[in-house]
Amino acid sequence: VLDVGPVEPAIVGGNGGSHGVLNINGGTMNVRGWALFVGNNTDAHGEVNMSAGTLNLDNGNAGDQTDLLLGRFGRGTFKQSGGVVNQNGWFVVGVDPTGIGNYEMSGGNLNVGNQGFIVGRKSSTVEASGLFKMSGSALVTVSAGDIIVGGEGEGTPGKGTMRIENGTLRAVEVPATSA
């Protein structure tokens, strides 16, 4: 088990000109900070390759969230062929000016909850772009928030593409509860 956090974000490919790679081939990684950034700066490239194991993006505080942001100003790539990703904040592929995000999923499970699932988020001045591709035995469950392809945010529309070649996408409405 690898625990990252609880305050600062985890970053793969953080500085301009950098190329960071995270390979998850088994075990458990818990990101408890406020986000996992992959490709976090202009001219930065971050890459996550996951074939097995579990990646939990959850800070453990009720009402808080841990976001997964691919291509935040830079280029972010996530290739999932197996394993389980549990994520409880914003799931965004392609975010902020000049961001390019790419999530390719050929197997495993992706569970998104709490906020929403966005591919190609709007930005204030320059568009971001995102691609989410499902194939093989991939299973995606979005249990809260909207599924948005190309949009959300302020200003210039984002460019989003969602390509489902095989696999299953489930959108589950979570009813509001009161105390």
PDB file of C-alpha atoms in Angstrom:
ATOM      1  CA  VAL A   1       0.000   0.000   0.000  1.00  0.00           C
ATOM      2  CA  LEU A   2       1.286   3.443  -0.974  1.00  0.00           C
ATOM      3  CA  ASP A   3      -0.445   6.440   0.635  1.00  0.00           C
ATOM      4  CA  VAL A   4       0.031   9.893  -0.930  1.00  0.00           C
ATOM      5  CA  GLY A   5      -1.301  13.019   0.772  1.00  0.00           C
ATOM      6  CA  PRO A   6      -3.249  14.131   2.721  1.00  0.00           C
ATOM      7  CA  VAL A   7      -2.836  17.803   1.798  1.00  0.00           C
ATOM      8  CA  GLU A   8      -0.871  18.219  -1.428  1.00  0.00           C
ATOM      9  CA  PRO A   9      -1.870  16.784  -4.810  1.00  0.00           C
ATOM     10  CA  ALA A  10      -0.019  13.925  -6.481  1.00  0.00           C
ATOM     11  CA  ILE A  11       1.546  14.997  -9.790  1.00  0.00           C
ATOM     12  CA  VAL A  12       2.834  12.937 -12.732  1.00  0.00           C
ATOM     13  CA  GLY A  13       4.575  15.195 -15.268  1.00  0.00           C
ATOM     14  CA  GLY A  14       4.552  18.460 -13.342  1.00  0.00           C
ATOM     15  CA  ASN A  15       7.049  20.943 -14.732  1.00  0.00           C
ATOM     16  CA  GLY A  16       7.356  22.325 -18.258  1.00  0.00           C
ATOM     17  CA  GLY A  17       9.492  20.003 -20.372  1.00  0.00           C
ATOM     18  CA  SER A  18       9.149  17.091 -17.929  1.00  0.00           C
ATOM     19  CA  HIS A  19       7.912  13.584 -18.722  1.00  0.00           C
ATOM     20  CA  GLY A  20       6.667  11.600 -15.742  1.00  0.00           C
ATOM     21  CA  VAL A  21       5.539   7.966 -15.826  1.00  0.00           C
ATOM     22  CA  LEU A  22       3.600   6.037 -13.160  1.00  0.00           C
ATOM     23  CA  ASN A  23       3.176   2.281 -13.690  1.00  0.00           C
ATOM     24  CA  ILE A  24       0.615   0.461 -11.516  1.00  0.00           C
ATOM     25  CA  ASN A  25       0.944  -3.306 -11.954  1.00  0.00           C
ATOM     26  CA  GLY A  26      -0.543  -4.472  -8.653  1.00  0.00           C
ATOM     27  CA  GLY A  27      -1.017  -3.473  -5.019  1.00  0.00           C
ATOM     28  CA  THR A  28      -2.920  -0.426  -3.773  1.00  0.00           C
ATOM     29  CA  MET A  29      -2.188   3.277  -4.154  1.00  0.00           C
ATOM     30  CA  ASN A  30      -4.225   5.785  -2.127  1.00  0.00           C
ATOM     31  CA  VAL A  31      -4.135   9.444  -3.186  1.00  0.00           C
ATOM     32  CA  ARG A  32      -5.550  11.446  -0.288  1.00  0.00           C
ATOM     33  CA  GLY A  33      -4.623  14.961  -1.437  1.00  0.00           C
ATOM     34  CA  TRP A  34      -7.052  17.131  -3.344  1.00  0.00           C
ATOM     35  CA  ALA A  35      -6.081  15.814  -6.809  1.00  0.00           C
ATOM     36  CA  LEU A  36      -4.026  13.563  -9.051  1.00  0.00           C
ATOM     37  CA  PHE A  37      -2.663  15.722 -11.875  1.00  0.00           C
ATOM     38  CA  VAL A  38      -1.303  13.985 -14.973  1.00  0.00           C
ATOM     39  CA  GLY A  39       0.368  16.493 -17.326  1.00  0.00           C
ATOM     40  CA  ASN A  40       0.141  19.482 -15.009  1.00  0.00           C
ATOM     41  CA  ASN A  41       1.999  22.255 -16.798  1.00  0.00           C
ATOM     42  CA  THR A  42       2.577  23.669 -20.274  1.00  0.00           C
ATOM     43  CA  ASP A  43       4.967  21.362 -22.168  1.00  0.00           C
ATOM     44  CA  ALA A  44       4.739  18.723 -19.415  1.00  0.00           C
ATOM     45  CA  HIS A  45       3.743  15.150 -20.241  1.00  0.00           C
ATOM     46  CA  GLY A  46       2.399  12.761 -17.631  1.00  0.00           C
ATOM     47  CA  GLU A  47       1.603   9.118 -18.251  1.00  0.00           C
ATOM     48  CA  VAL A  48      -0.113   6.514 -16.053  1.00  0.00           C
ATOM     49  CA  ASN A  49      -0.140   2.858 -17.126  1.00  0.00           C
ATOM     50  CA  MET A  50      -2.324   0.517 -15.072  1.00  0.00           C
ATOM     51  CA  SER A  51      -2.622  -3.234 -15.656  1.00  0.00           C
ATOM     52  CA  ALA A  52      -3.646  -4.462 -12.174  1.00  0.00           C
ATOM     53  CA  GLY A  53      -4.128  -3.314  -8.600  1.00  0.00           C
ATOM     54  CA  THR A  54      -6.245  -0.545  -7.102  1.00  0.00           C
ATOM     55  CA  LEU A  55      -5.941   3.226  -7.310  1.00  0.00           C
ATOM     56  CA  ASN A  56      -8.093   5.028  -4.731  1.00  0.00           C
ATOM     57  CA  LEU A  57      -8.546   8.779  -5.188  1.00  0.00           C
ATOM     58  CA  ASP A  58     -10.334   9.704  -1.983  1.00  0.00           C
ATOM     59  CA  ASN A  59      -9.147  11.978   0.805  1.00  0.00           C
ATOM     60  CA  GLY A  60     -11.394  10.259   3.323  1.00  0.00           C
ATOM     61  CA  ASN A  61     -13.092  13.453   4.516  1.00  0.00           C
ATOM     62  CA  ALA A  62     -16.854  13.557   4.199  1.00  0.00           C
ATOM     63  CA  GLY A  63     -17.892  16.325   1.812  1.00  0.00           C
ATOM     64  CA  ASP A  64     -14.400  16.673   0.313  1.00  0.00           C
ATOM     65  CA  GLN A  65     -13.138  15.219  -2.929  1.00  0.00           C
ATOM     66  CA  THR A  66     -10.037  14.096  -4.764  1.00  0.00           C
ATOM     67  CA  ASP A  67     -10.076  15.038  -8.456  1.00  0.00           C
ATOM     68  CA  LEU A  68      -8.427  13.222 -11.369  1.00  0.00           C
ATOM     69  CA  LEU A  69      -7.293  15.805 -13.931  1.00  0.00           C
ATOM     70  CA  LEU A  70      -5.614  14.539 -17.127  1.00  0.00           C
ATOM     71  CA  GLY A  71      -4.007  17.165 -19.336  1.00  0.00           C
ATOM     72  CA  ARG A  72      -4.116  20.166 -17.035  1.00  0.00           C
ATOM     73  CA  PHE A  73      -2.266  22.722 -19.178  1.00  0.00           C
ATOM     74  CA  GLY A  74       0.014  19.884 -20.432  1.00  0.00           C
ATOM     75  CA  ARG A  75      -0.488  16.462 -21.984  1.00  0.00           C
ATOM     76  CA  GLY A  76      -1.885  13.724 -19.728  1.00  0.00           C
ATOM     77  CA  THR A  77      -2.348  10.082 -20.704  1.00  0.00           C
ATOM     78  CA  PHE A  78      -3.907   7.258 -18.662  1.00  0.00           C
ATOM     79  CA  LYS A  79      -3.905   3.724 -20.123  1.00  0.00           C
ATOM     80  CA  GLN A  80      -5.903   1.199 -18.103  1.00  0.00           C
ATOM     81  CA  SER A  81      -5.902  -2.453 -19.179  1.00  0.00           C
ATOM     82  CA  GLY A  82      -6.895  -3.871 -15.787  1.00  0.00           C
ATOM     83  CA  GLY A  83      -7.282  -3.083 -12.110  1.00  0.00           C
ATOM     84  CA  VAL A  84      -9.714  -0.770 -10.364  1.00  0.00           C
ATOM     85  CA  VAL A  85      -9.785   3.026 -10.140  1.00  0.00           C
ATOM     86  CA  ASN A  86     -12.084   4.441  -7.431  1.00  0.00           C
ATOM     87  CA  GLN A  87     -12.427   8.205  -7.702  1.00  0.00           C
ATOM     88  CA  ASN A  88     -14.692  10.551  -5.706  1.00  0.00           C
ATOM     89  CA  GLY A  89     -14.211  14.024  -7.189  1.00  0.00           C
ATOM     90  CA  TRP A  90     -14.162  15.581 -10.645  1.00  0.00           C
ATOM     91  CA  PHE A  91     -12.968  13.213 -13.372  1.00  0.00           C
ATOM     92  CA  VAL A  92     -11.723  15.466 -16.174  1.00  0.00           C
ATOM     93  CA  VAL A  93      -9.895  14.465 -19.363  1.00  0.00           C
ATOM     94  CA  GLY A  94      -8.475  17.642 -20.965  1.00  0.00           C
ATOM     95  CA  VAL A  95      -8.711  20.643 -18.671  1.00  0.00           C
ATOM     96  CA  ASP A  96      -7.481  24.239 -18.604  1.00  0.00           C
ATOM     97  CA  PRO A  97      -5.854  26.174 -21.462  1.00  0.00           C
ATOM     98  CA  THR A  98      -3.729  24.053 -23.802  1.00  0.00           C
ATOM     99  CA  GLY A  99      -4.518  20.859 -21.865  1.00  0.00           C
ATOM    100  CA  ILE A 100      -4.709  17.625 -23.834  1.00  0.00           C
ATOM    101  CA  GLY A 101      -6.043  14.559 -22.025  1.00  0.00           C
ATOM    102  CA  ASN A 102      -6.298  10.978 -23.216  1.00  0.00           C
ATOM    103  CA  TYR A 103      -7.812   8.070 -21.234  1.00  0.00           C
ATOM    104  CA  GLU A 104      -7.678   4.694 -22.971  1.00  0.00           C
ATOM    105  CA  MET A 105      -9.424   1.851 -21.181  1.00  0.00           C
ATOM    106  CA  SER A 106      -9.346  -1.715 -22.503  1.00  0.00           C
ATOM    107  CA  GLY A 107     -10.111  -3.534 -19.242  1.00  0.00           C
ATOM    108  CA  GLY A 108     -10.659  -3.126 -15.531  1.00  0.00           C
ATOM    109  CA  ASN A 109     -13.104  -0.926 -13.634  1.00  0.00           C
ATOM    110  CA  LEU A 110     -13.378   2.855 -13.325  1.00  0.00           C
ATOM    111  CA  ASN A 111     -15.753   4.099 -10.616  1.00  0.00           C
ATOM    112  CA  VAL A 112     -16.437   7.851 -10.653  1.00  0.00           C
ATOM    113  CA  GLY A 113     -18.509   9.487  -7.926  1.00  0.00           C
ATOM    114  CA  ASN A 114     -19.263  12.745  -6.130  1.00  0.00           C
ATOM    115  CA  GLN A 115     -18.901  15.380  -8.900  1.00  0.00           C
ATOM    116  CA  GLY A 116     -18.946  14.427 -12.561  1.00  0.00           C
ATOM    117  CA  PHE A 117     -17.282  12.984 -15.633  1.00  0.00           C
ATOM    118  CA  ILE A 118     -16.023  15.533 -18.194  1.00  0.00           C
ATOM    119  CA  VAL A 119     -14.158  14.979 -21.465  1.00  0.00           C
ATOM    120  CA  GLY A 120     -12.853  18.267 -22.952  1.00  0.00           C
ATOM    121  CA  ARG A 121     -13.544  20.974 -20.379  1.00  0.00           C
ATOM    122  CA  LYS A 122     -14.133  24.597 -21.329  1.00  0.00           C
ATOM    123  CA  SER A 123     -11.553  27.182 -20.392  1.00  0.00           C
ATOM    124  CA  SER A 124     -11.556  30.927 -20.030  1.00  0.00           C
ATOM    125  CA  THR A 125      -9.369  31.665 -23.064  1.00  0.00           C
ATOM    126  CA  VAL A 126      -7.961  28.641 -24.908  1.00  0.00           C
ATOM    127  CA  GLU A 127      -9.709  25.349 -25.451  1.00  0.00           C
ATOM    128  CA  ALA A 128      -8.670  22.105 -23.839  1.00  0.00           C
ATOM    129  CA  SER A 129      -9.256  18.788 -25.580  1.00  0.00           C
ATOM    130  CA  GLY A 130      -9.949  15.306 -24.316  1.00  0.00           C
ATOM    131  CA  LEU A 131     -10.436  11.779 -25.625  1.00  0.00           C
ATOM    132  CA  PHE A 132     -11.961   8.925 -23.613  1.00  0.00           C
ATOM    133  CA  LYS A 133     -11.821   5.559 -25.377  1.00  0.00           C
ATOM    134  CA  MET A 134     -13.389   2.322 -24.073  1.00  0.00           C
ATOM    135  CA  SER A 135     -12.787  -1.115 -25.536  1.00  0.00           C
ATOM    136  CA  GLY A 136     -12.461  -4.749 -24.468  1.00  0.00           C
ATOM    137  CA  SER A 137     -13.951  -5.585 -21.076  1.00  0.00           C
ATOM    138  CA  ALA A 138     -13.815  -2.046 -19.636  1.00  0.00           C
ATOM    139  CA  LEU A 139     -16.477  -1.188 -17.055  1.00  0.00           C
ATOM    140  CA  VAL A 140     -17.149   2.471 -16.187  1.00  0.00           C
ATOM    141  CA  THR A 141     -19.647   3.445 -13.489  1.00  0.00           C
ATOM    142  CA  VAL A 142     -20.518   7.122 -12.946  1.00  0.00           C
ATOM    143  CA  SER A 143     -22.525   7.309  -9.723  1.00  0.00           C
ATOM    144  CA  ALA A 144     -22.930  11.070  -9.272  1.00  0.00           C
ATOM    145  CA  GLY A 145     -22.847  14.208 -11.377  1.00  0.00           C
ATOM    146  CA  ASP A 146     -23.194  14.635 -15.114  1.00  0.00           C
ATOM    147  CA  ILE A 147     -21.412  13.021 -18.024  1.00  0.00           C
ATOM    148  CA  ILE A 148     -20.266  15.918 -20.221  1.00  0.00           C
ATOM    149  CA  VAL A 149     -18.400  15.575 -23.526  1.00  0.00           C
ATOM    150  CA  GLY A 150     -17.078  18.910 -24.829  1.00  0.00           C
ATOM    151  CA  GLY A 151     -18.024  21.638 -22.423  1.00  0.00           C
ATOM    152  CA  GLU A 152     -18.512  22.712 -18.791  1.00  0.00           C
ATOM    153  CA  GLY A 153     -16.690  25.695 -17.419  1.00  0.00           C
ATOM    154  CA  GLU A 154     -16.383  29.252 -18.640  1.00  0.00           C
ATOM    155  CA  GLY A 155     -15.423  30.868 -21.927  1.00  0.00           C
ATOM    156  CA  THR A 156     -14.078  28.918 -24.902  1.00  0.00           C
ATOM    157  CA  PRO A 157     -15.770  25.526 -25.436  1.00  0.00           C
ATOM    158  CA  GLY A 158     -13.643  22.457 -24.863  1.00  0.00           C
ATOM    159  CA  LYS A 159     -13.276  19.705 -27.461  1.00  0.00           C
ATOM    160  CA  GLY A 160     -14.292  16.288 -26.237  1.00  0.00           C
ATOM    161  CA  THR A 161     -14.557  12.874 -27.854  1.00  0.00           C
ATOM    162  CA  MET A 162     -15.910   9.740 -26.224  1.00  0.00           C
ATOM    163  CA  ARG A 163     -15.400   6.550 -28.205  1.00  0.00           C
ATOM    164  CA  ILE A 164     -17.074   3.370 -26.944  1.00  0.00           C
ATOM    165  CA  GLU A 165     -15.916   0.414 -29.036  1.00  0.00           C
ATOM    166  CA  ASN A 166     -16.789  -2.203 -26.436  1.00  0.00           C
ATOM    167  CA  GLY A 167     -17.236  -2.477 -22.687  1.00  0.00           C
ATOM    168  CA  THR A 168     -19.942  -1.053 -20.439  1.00  0.00           C
ATOM    169  CA  LEU A 169     -20.743   2.496 -19.324  1.00  0.00           C
ATOM    170  CA  ARG A 170     -23.210   2.791 -16.445  1.00  0.00           C
ATOM    171  CA  ALA A 171     -24.639   6.102 -15.265  1.00  0.00           C
ATOM    172  CA  VAL A 172     -26.309   5.652 -11.889  1.00  0.00           C
ATOM    173  CA  GLU A 173     -28.548   8.358 -10.472  1.00  0.00           C
ATOM    174  CA  VAL A 174     -27.821   8.809  -6.790  1.00  0.00           C
ATOM    175  CA  PRO A 175     -30.870  10.235  -4.999  1.00  0.00           C
ATOM    176  CA  ALA A 176     -30.415  13.214  -2.667  1.00  0.00           C
ATOM    177  CA  THR A 177     -30.915  12.422   0.996  1.00  0.00           C
ATOM    178  CA  SER A 178     -31.706  14.645   3.921  1.00  0.00           C
ATOM    179  CA  ALA A 179     -30.757  14.260   7.564  1.00  0.00           C
TER     180      ALA A 179
END
